[in-house]
Amino acid sequence: MGRRGFLKSLPVLGAGTALLGGCASQEGAVTGVDRVLSISLGQAESHPSYGSLVSFGERLAEATDGRYGARVYANNSLGDQQETVQLVSDGAIDMAVISGTQIENSSPRFLPMNVPGVFDDIDHQNRVMLDQSIVGELFASLEPQMRLTVLGGYSQGGRHLYTAQGPIESVEDMAGLKIRVQESEIFLRLINDIGGVPTPMAYSEVYTGLQAGVLDGAENNEISYVTQRHYEVAGHFTLTNHLIGFDFLLASTDLLEEMDEQDSEALREAWAETQSEFVEIWKQETEKATQDMLDRGVVITQPEPEVFAPIIEEAGLSILEHPDDLALYDAIRAASEEGDA
């Protein structure tokens, strides 16, 4: 059997299995259900999103009385993100978690959700993701051509700068520093605007790049900084909060349409509960990571808000040119004000 043929067999793993004493989890899968849905994840089993997806499978099994469950395939074992987008579109796998920058490759309409300064924090972000008046049309926009439905996703938390030498307290401190970024117009422009030298590089090469001095720093959230052990080669962490990142959960539109309406709605509700629960998990894990950083001697610096915040906001707005993009940006910002009321 070829690779695509194997992948096409994944959604029906466990079909016809008898329900024996309810549903259980084993190796990232809910067993004892009629159909096990496949979910591709780029993170490792140790990442909070893995355990959350396993819980989603259990929640789905309960909500559908054992008609559906899920299995999580971690570490990009079903393919890289670009490949899994196509595989979900083809129906070869059922769902995939992909980054916000990756989904822009499928549709630039998602750009406003990925720009610096659009979200204040992960609570604001989650309110928007659950508000169909803001995201309903956008999340369904890939269905006609690509047969992809966006269900929501996982917060990546606030992204910050970290460097090998010295605290970052001003734009002047950033001058000439080579900062690793994703291959994205947003990140390239942002790092340039705050005074650094944006340096695209594969995530897997960041540690050695910092170690060898090819990079002076990088940007990411606290959890990734700790789990990747980047504190060993870049001991200064600056709380710029320049972007609240997001990984989107894509589902096969054909799958959702094939399901009974009751089960399809149950899946969406199970996901909404899982997504909101993850926000609290992320907060807890961020606190743990921060304490770990302090215990390891990482120097954490928090610049005054007026140093970087205006530049970050301007960088985000400068990327948005289409009236629809600006309208979505304004709707998201308005949701922040509602949360503060």
PDB file of N, CA and C in Angstrom, residues 80-144:
ATOM      1  N   ASP A  80       4.442  17.019   6.844  1.00  0.00           N
ATOM      2  CA  ASP A  80       4.593  18.383   7.353  1.00  0.00           C
ATOM      3  C   ASP A  80       3.285  19.136   7.165  1.00  0.00           C
ATOM      4  N   GLN A  81       3.236  20.367   7.691  1.00  0.00           N
ATOM      5  CA  GLN A  81       1.968  21.092   7.700  1.00  0.00           C
ATOM      6  C   GLN A  81       1.416  21.349   6.305  1.00  0.00           C
ATOM      7  N   GLN A  82       2.275  21.742   5.390  1.00  0.00           N
ATOM      8  CA  GLN A  82       1.812  22.013   4.030  1.00  0.00           C
ATOM      9  C   GLN A  82       1.209  20.762   3.407  1.00  0.00           C
ATOM     10  N   GLU A  83       1.825  19.618   3.668  1.00  0.00           N
ATOM     11  CA  GLU A  83       1.325  18.362   3.111  1.00  0.00           C
ATOM     12  C   GLU A  83       0.007  17.954   3.753  1.00  0.00           C
ATOM     13  N   THR A  84      -0.102  18.126   5.070  1.00  0.00           N
ATOM     14  CA  THR A  84      -1.321  17.682   5.736  1.00  0.00           C
ATOM     15  C   THR A  84      -2.522  18.544   5.370  1.00  0.00           C
ATOM     16  N   VAL A  85      -2.293  19.816   5.047  1.00  0.00           N
ATOM     17  CA  VAL A  85      -3.399  20.633   4.556  1.00  0.00           C
ATOM     18  C   VAL A  85      -4.011  19.990   3.314  1.00  0.00           C
ATOM     19  N   GLN A  86      -3.172  19.562   2.393  1.00  0.00           N
ATOM     20  CA  GLN A  86      -3.660  18.921   1.177  1.00  0.00           C
ATOM     21  C   GLN A  86      -4.312  17.576   1.481  1.00  0.00           C
ATOM     22  N   LEU A  87      -3.766  16.838   2.436  1.00  0.00           N
ATOM     23  CA  LEU A  87      -4.314  15.529   2.779  1.00  0.00           C
ATOM     24  C   LEU A  87      -5.698  15.652   3.412  1.00  0.00           C
ATOM     25  N   VAL A  88      -5.892  16.677   4.232  1.00  0.00           N
ATOM     26  CA  VAL A  88      -7.233  16.911   4.785  1.00  0.00           C
ATOM     27  C   VAL A  88      -8.183  17.339   3.668  1.00  0.00           C
ATOM     28  N   SER A  89      -7.691  18.184   2.773  1.00  0.00           N
ATOM     29  CA  SER A  89      -8.504  18.608   1.631  1.00  0.00           C
ATOM     30  C   SER A  89      -8.936  17.418   0.790  1.00  0.00           C
ATOM     31  N   ASP A  90      -8.035  16.457   0.612  1.00  0.00           N
ATOM     32  CA  ASP A  90      -8.336  15.257  -0.173  1.00  0.00           C
ATOM     33  C   ASP A  90      -9.181  14.247   0.585  1.00  0.00           C
ATOM     34  N   GLY A  91      -9.288  14.406   1.902  1.00  0.00           N
ATOM     35  CA  GLY A  91     -10.014  13.434   2.708  1.00  0.00           C
ATOM     36  C   GLY A  91      -9.167  12.251   3.126  1.00  0.00           C
ATOM     37  N   ALA A  92      -7.843  12.329   2.907  1.00  0.00           N
ATOM     38  CA  ALA A  92      -6.959  11.230   3.289  1.00  0.00           C
ATOM     39  C   ALA A  92      -6.794  11.149   4.795  1.00  0.00           C
ATOM     40  N   ILE A  93      -6.797  12.298   5.473  1.00  0.00           N
ATOM     41  CA  ILE A  93      -6.881  12.339   6.926  1.00  0.00           C
ATOM     42  C   ILE A  93      -7.998  13.304   7.289  1.00  0.00           C
ATOM     43  N   ASP A  94      -8.453  13.218   8.536  1.00  0.00           N
ATOM     44  CA  ASP A  94      -9.673  13.939   8.906  1.00  0.00           C
ATOM     45  C   ASP A  94      -9.437  15.360   9.400  1.00  0.00           C
ATOM     46  N   MET A  95      -8.381  15.556  10.179  1.00  0.00           N
ATOM     47  CA  MET A  95      -8.130  16.864  10.761  1.00  0.00           C
ATOM     48  C   MET A  95      -6.637  17.100  10.885  1.00  0.00           C
ATOM     49  N   ALA A  96      -6.245  18.358  10.962  1.00  0.00           N
ATOM     50  CA  ALA A  96      -4.834  18.698  11.144  1.00  0.00           C
ATOM     51  C   ALA A  96      -4.730  20.036  11.853  1.00  0.00           C
ATOM     52  N   VAL A  97      -3.752  20.150  12.729  1.00  0.00           N
ATOM     53  CA  VAL A  97      -3.441  21.409  13.396  1.00  0.00           C
ATOM     54  C   VAL A  97      -2.312  22.078  12.618  1.00  0.00           C
ATOM     55  N   ILE A  98      -2.548  23.301  12.134  1.00  0.00           N
ATOM     56  CA  ILE A  98      -1.538  24.010  11.342  1.00  0.00           C
ATOM     57  C   ILE A  98      -1.374  25.431  11.878  1.00  0.00           C
ATOM     58  N   SER A  99      -0.246  26.027  11.618  1.00  0.00           N
ATOM     59  CA  SER A  99       0.052  27.363  12.137  1.00  0.00           C
ATOM     60  C   SER A  99      -0.734  28.439  11.396  1.00  0.00           C
ATOM     61  N   GLY A 100      -0.854  29.590  12.047  1.00  0.00           N
ATOM     62  CA  GLY A 100      -1.541  30.711  11.427  1.00  0.00           C
ATOM     63  C   GLY A 100      -0.867  31.172  10.152  1.00  0.00           C
ATOM     64  N   THR A 101       0.465  31.181  10.147  1.00  0.00           N
ATOM     65  CA  THR A 101       1.167  31.596   8.931  1.00  0.00           C
ATOM     66  C   THR A 101       0.954  30.604   7.802  1.00  0.00           C
ATOM     67  N   GLN A 102       0.809  29.320   8.131  1.00  0.00           N
ATOM     68  CA  GLN A 102       0.581  28.307   7.101  1.00  0.00           C
ATOM     69  C   GLN A 102      -0.786  28.465   6.457  1.00  0.00           C
ATOM     70  N   ILE A 103      -1.796  28.809   7.249  1.00  0.00           N
ATOM     71  CA  ILE A 103      -3.142  28.931   6.684  1.00  0.00           C
ATOM     72  C   ILE A 103      -3.231  30.127   5.737  1.00  0.00           C
ATOM     73  N   GLU A 104      -2.353  31.115   5.923  1.00  0.00           N
ATOM     74  CA  GLU A 104      -2.321  32.236   4.983  1.00  0.00           C
ATOM     75  C   GLU A 104      -1.935  31.782   3.577  1.00  0.00           C
ATOM     76  N   ASN A 105      -1.177  30.696   3.488  1.00  0.00           N
ATOM     77  CA  ASN A 105      -0.827  30.161   2.171  1.00  0.00           C
ATOM     78  C   ASN A 105      -2.054  29.637   1.446  1.00  0.00           C
ATOM     79  N   SER A 106      -3.059  29.241   2.215  1.00  0.00           N
ATOM     80  CA  SER A 106      -4.309  28.765   1.628  1.00  0.00           C
ATOM     81  C   SER A 106      -5.260  29.910   1.336  1.00  0.00           C
ATOM     82  N   SER A 107      -5.212  30.934   2.181  1.00  0.00           N
ATOM     83  CA  SER A 107      -6.102  32.080   1.971  1.00  0.00           C
ATOM     84  C   SER A 107      -5.566  33.313   2.686  1.00  0.00           C
ATOM     85  N   PRO A 108      -5.272  34.386   1.960  1.00  0.00           N
ATOM     86  CA  PRO A 108      -4.811  35.626   2.600  1.00  0.00           C
ATOM     87  C   PRO A 108      -5.885  36.294   3.446  1.00  0.00           C
ATOM     88  N   ARG A 109      -7.125  35.818   3.357  1.00  0.00           N
ATOM     89  CA  ARG A 109      -8.199  36.390   4.169  1.00  0.00           C
ATOM     90  C   ARG A 109      -7.947  36.218   5.668  1.00  0.00           C
ATOM     91  N   PHE A 110      -7.086  35.251   6.025  1.00  0.00           N
ATOM     92  CA  PHE A 110      -6.798  34.998   7.437  1.00  0.00           C
ATOM     93  C   PHE A 110      -5.721  35.932   7.986  1.00  0.00           C
ATOM     94  N   LEU A 111      -5.161  36.761   7.132  1.00  0.00           N
ATOM     95  CA  LEU A 111      -4.053  37.625   7.529  1.00  0.00           C
ATOM     96  C   LEU A 111      -4.360  38.480   8.759  1.00  0.00           C
ATOM     97  N   PRO A 112      -5.539  39.121   8.862  1.00  0.00           N
ATOM     98  CA  PRO A 112      -5.784  39.980  10.016  1.00  0.00           C
ATOM     99  C   PRO A 112      -5.707  39.256  11.358  1.00  0.00           C
ATOM    100  N   MET A 113      -5.905  37.951  11.370  1.00  0.00           N
ATOM    101  CA  MET A 113      -5.868  37.210  12.623  1.00  0.00           C
ATOM    102  C   MET A 113      -4.439  36.895  13.052  1.00  0.00           C
ATOM    103  N   ASN A 114      -3.479  37.160  12.172  1.00  0.00           N
ATOM    104  CA  ASN A 114      -2.093  36.799  12.445  1.00  0.00           C
ATOM    105  C   ASN A 114      -1.164  37.993  12.582  1.00  0.00           C
ATOM    106  N   VAL A 115      -1.710  39.205  12.568  1.00  0.00           N
ATOM    107  CA  VAL A 115      -0.835  40.375  12.573  1.00  0.00           C
ATOM    108  C   VAL A 115      -0.506  40.803  14.000  1.00  0.00           C
ATOM    109  N   PRO A 116       0.643  41.429  14.192  1.00  0.00           N
ATOM    110  CA  PRO A 116       1.025  41.927  15.518  1.00  0.00           C
ATOM    111  C   PRO A 116      -0.008  42.906  16.064  1.00  0.00           C
ATOM    112  N   GLY A 117      -0.300  42.772  17.347  1.00  0.00           N
ATOM    113  CA  GLY A 117      -1.161  43.728  18.029  1.00  0.00           C
ATOM    114  C   GLY A 117      -2.650  43.512  17.886  1.00  0.00           C
ATOM    115  N   VAL A 118      -3.089  42.522  17.109  1.00  0.00           N
ATOM    116  CA  VAL A 118      -4.530  42.367  16.910  1.00  0.00           C
ATOM    117  C   VAL A 118      -5.212  41.805  18.160  1.00  0.00           C
ATOM    118  N   PHE A 119      -4.527  40.925  18.883  1.00  0.00           N
ATOM    119  CA  PHE A 119      -5.077  40.377  20.125  1.00  0.00           C
ATOM    120  C   PHE A 119      -4.296  40.917  21.325  1.00  0.00           C
ATOM    121  N   ASP A 120      -5.019  41.171  22.415  1.00  0.00           N
ATOM    122  CA  ASP A 120      -4.383  41.641  23.640  1.00  0.00           C
ATOM    123  C   ASP A 120      -3.761  40.489  24.424  1.00  0.00           C
ATOM    124  N   ASP A 121      -4.508  39.378  24.486  1.00  0.00           N
ATOM    125  CA  ASP A 121      -4.072  38.216  25.248  1.00  0.00           C
ATOM    126  C   ASP A 121      -4.864  37.007  24.768  1.00  0.00           C
ATOM    127  N   ILE A 122      -4.635  35.858  25.393  1.00  0.00           N
ATOM    128  CA  ILE A 122      -5.285  34.644  24.892  1.00  0.00           C
ATOM    129  C   ILE A 122      -6.766  34.592  25.241  1.00  0.00           C
ATOM    130  N   ASP A 123      -7.209  35.306  26.284  1.00  0.00           N
ATOM    131  CA  ASP A 123      -8.646  35.356  26.572  1.00  0.00           C
ATOM    132  C   ASP A 123      -9.374  36.131  25.475  1.00  0.00           C
ATOM    133  N   HIS A 124      -8.810  37.243  25.075  1.00  0.00           N
ATOM    134  CA  HIS A 124      -9.366  38.025  23.966  1.00  0.00           C
ATOM    135  C   HIS A 124      -9.396  37.173  22.702  1.00  0.00           C
ATOM    136  N   GLN A 125      -8.318  36.481  22.449  1.00  0.00           N
ATOM    137  CA  GLN A 125      -8.227  35.632  21.262  1.00  0.00           C
ATOM    138  C   GLN A 125      -9.307  34.554  21.273  1.00  0.00           C
ATOM    139  N   ASN A 126      -9.512  33.909  22.416  1.00  0.00           N
ATOM    140  CA  ASN A 126     -10.491  32.829  22.494  1.00  0.00           C
ATOM    141  C   ASN A 126     -11.913  33.344  22.314  1.00  0.00           C
ATOM    142  N   ARG A 127     -12.213  34.535  22.857  1.00  0.00           N
ATOM    143  CA  ARG A 127     -13.543  35.122  22.658  1.00  0.00           C
ATOM    144  C   ARG A 127     -13.830  35.292  21.177  1.00  0.00           C
ATOM    145  N   VAL A 128     -12.845  35.769  20.442  1.00  0.00           N
ATOM    146  CA  VAL A 128     -13.022  35.983  19.008  1.00  0.00           C
ATOM    147  C   VAL A 128     -13.225  34.660  18.284  1.00  0.00           C
ATOM    148  N   MET A 129     -12.426  33.653  18.624  1.00  0.00           N
ATOM    149  CA  MET A 129     -12.504  32.366  17.943  1.00  0.00           C
ATOM    150  C   MET A 129     -13.860  31.680  18.132  1.00  0.00           C
ATOM    151  N   LEU A 130     -14.535  31.999  19.222  1.00  0.00           N
ATOM    152  CA  LEU A 130     -15.834  31.389  19.504  1.00  0.00           C
ATOM    153  C   LEU A 130     -17.004  32.253  19.044  1.00  0.00           C
ATOM    154  N   ASP A 131     -16.721  33.429  18.516  1.00  0.00           N
ATOM    155  CA  ASP A 131     -17.766  34.370  18.103  1.00  0.00           C
ATOM    156  C   ASP A 131     -18.044  34.219  16.610  1.00  0.00           C
ATOM    157  N   GLN A 132     -19.127  33.522  16.289  1.00  0.00           N
ATOM    158  CA  GLN A 132     -19.446  33.259  14.892  1.00  0.00           C
ATOM    159  C   GLN A 132     -19.750  34.534  14.107  1.00  0.00           C
ATOM    160  N   SER A 133     -20.185  35.587  14.796  1.00  0.00           N
ATOM    161  CA  SER A 133     -20.450  36.839  14.088  1.00  0.00           C
ATOM    162  C   SER A 133     -19.163  37.452  13.542  1.00  0.00           C
ATOM    163  N   ILE A 134     -18.017  37.081  14.130  1.00  0.00           N
ATOM    164  CA  ILE A 134     -16.726  37.591  13.670  1.00  0.00           C
ATOM    165  C   ILE A 134     -16.046  36.609  12.731  1.00  0.00           C
ATOM    166  N   VAL A 135     -16.010  35.316  13.110  1.00  0.00           N
ATOM    167  CA  VAL A 135     -15.192  34.350  12.367  1.00  0.00           C
ATOM    168  C   VAL A 135     -15.987  33.332  11.561  1.00  0.00           C
ATOM    169  N   GLY A 136     -17.317  33.316  11.712  1.00  0.00           N
ATOM    170  CA  GLY A 136     -18.110  32.280  11.050  1.00  0.00           C
ATOM    171  C   GLY A 136     -17.891  32.208   9.550  1.00  0.00           C
ATOM    172  N   GLU A 137     -18.033  33.325   8.875  1.00  0.00           N
ATOM    173  CA  GLU A 137     -17.861  33.357   7.416  1.00  0.00           C
ATOM    174  C   GLU A 137     -16.420  33.049   7.026  1.00  0.00           C
ATOM    175  N   LEU A 138     -15.468  33.588   7.774  1.00  0.00           N
ATOM    176  CA  LEU A 138     -14.062  33.354   7.479  1.00  0.00           C
ATOM    177  C   LEU A 138     -13.719  31.878   7.611  1.00  0.00           C
ATOM    178  N   PHE A 139     -14.155  31.236   8.696  1.00  0.00           N
ATOM    179  CA  PHE A 139     -13.819  29.840   8.941  1.00  0.00           C
ATOM    180  C   PHE A 139     -14.453  28.894   7.918  1.00  0.00           C
ATOM    181  N   ALA A 140     -15.511  29.354   7.257  1.00  0.00           N
ATOM    182  CA  ALA A 140     -16.149  28.535   6.228  1.00  0.00           C
ATOM    183  C   ALA A 140     -15.657  28.875   4.820  1.00  0.00           C
ATOM    184  N   SER A 141     -14.769  29.855   4.703  1.00  0.00           N
ATOM    185  CA  SER A 141     -14.390  30.379   3.385  1.00  0.00           C
ATOM    186  C   SER A 141     -13.568  29.404   2.550  1.00  0.00           C
ATOM    187  N   LEU A 142     -12.950  28.402   3.178  1.00  0.00           N
ATOM    188  CA  LEU A 142     -12.146  27.432   2.432  1.00  0.00           C
ATOM    189  C   LEU A 142     -12.968  26.237   1.953  1.00  0.00           C
ATOM    190  N   GLU A 143     -14.215  26.187   2.334  1.00  0.00           N
ATOM    191  CA  GLU A 143     -15.034  25.006   2.032  1.00  0.00           C
ATOM    192  C   GLU A 143     -15.335  24.834   0.538  1.00  0.00           C
ATOM    193  N   PRO A 144     -15.739  25.868  -0.178  1.00  0.00           N
ATOM    194  CA  PRO A 144     -16.134  25.639  -1.586  1.00  0.00           C
ATOM    195  C   PRO A 144     -15.020  25.094  -2.467  1.00  0.00           C
TER     196      PRO A 144
END
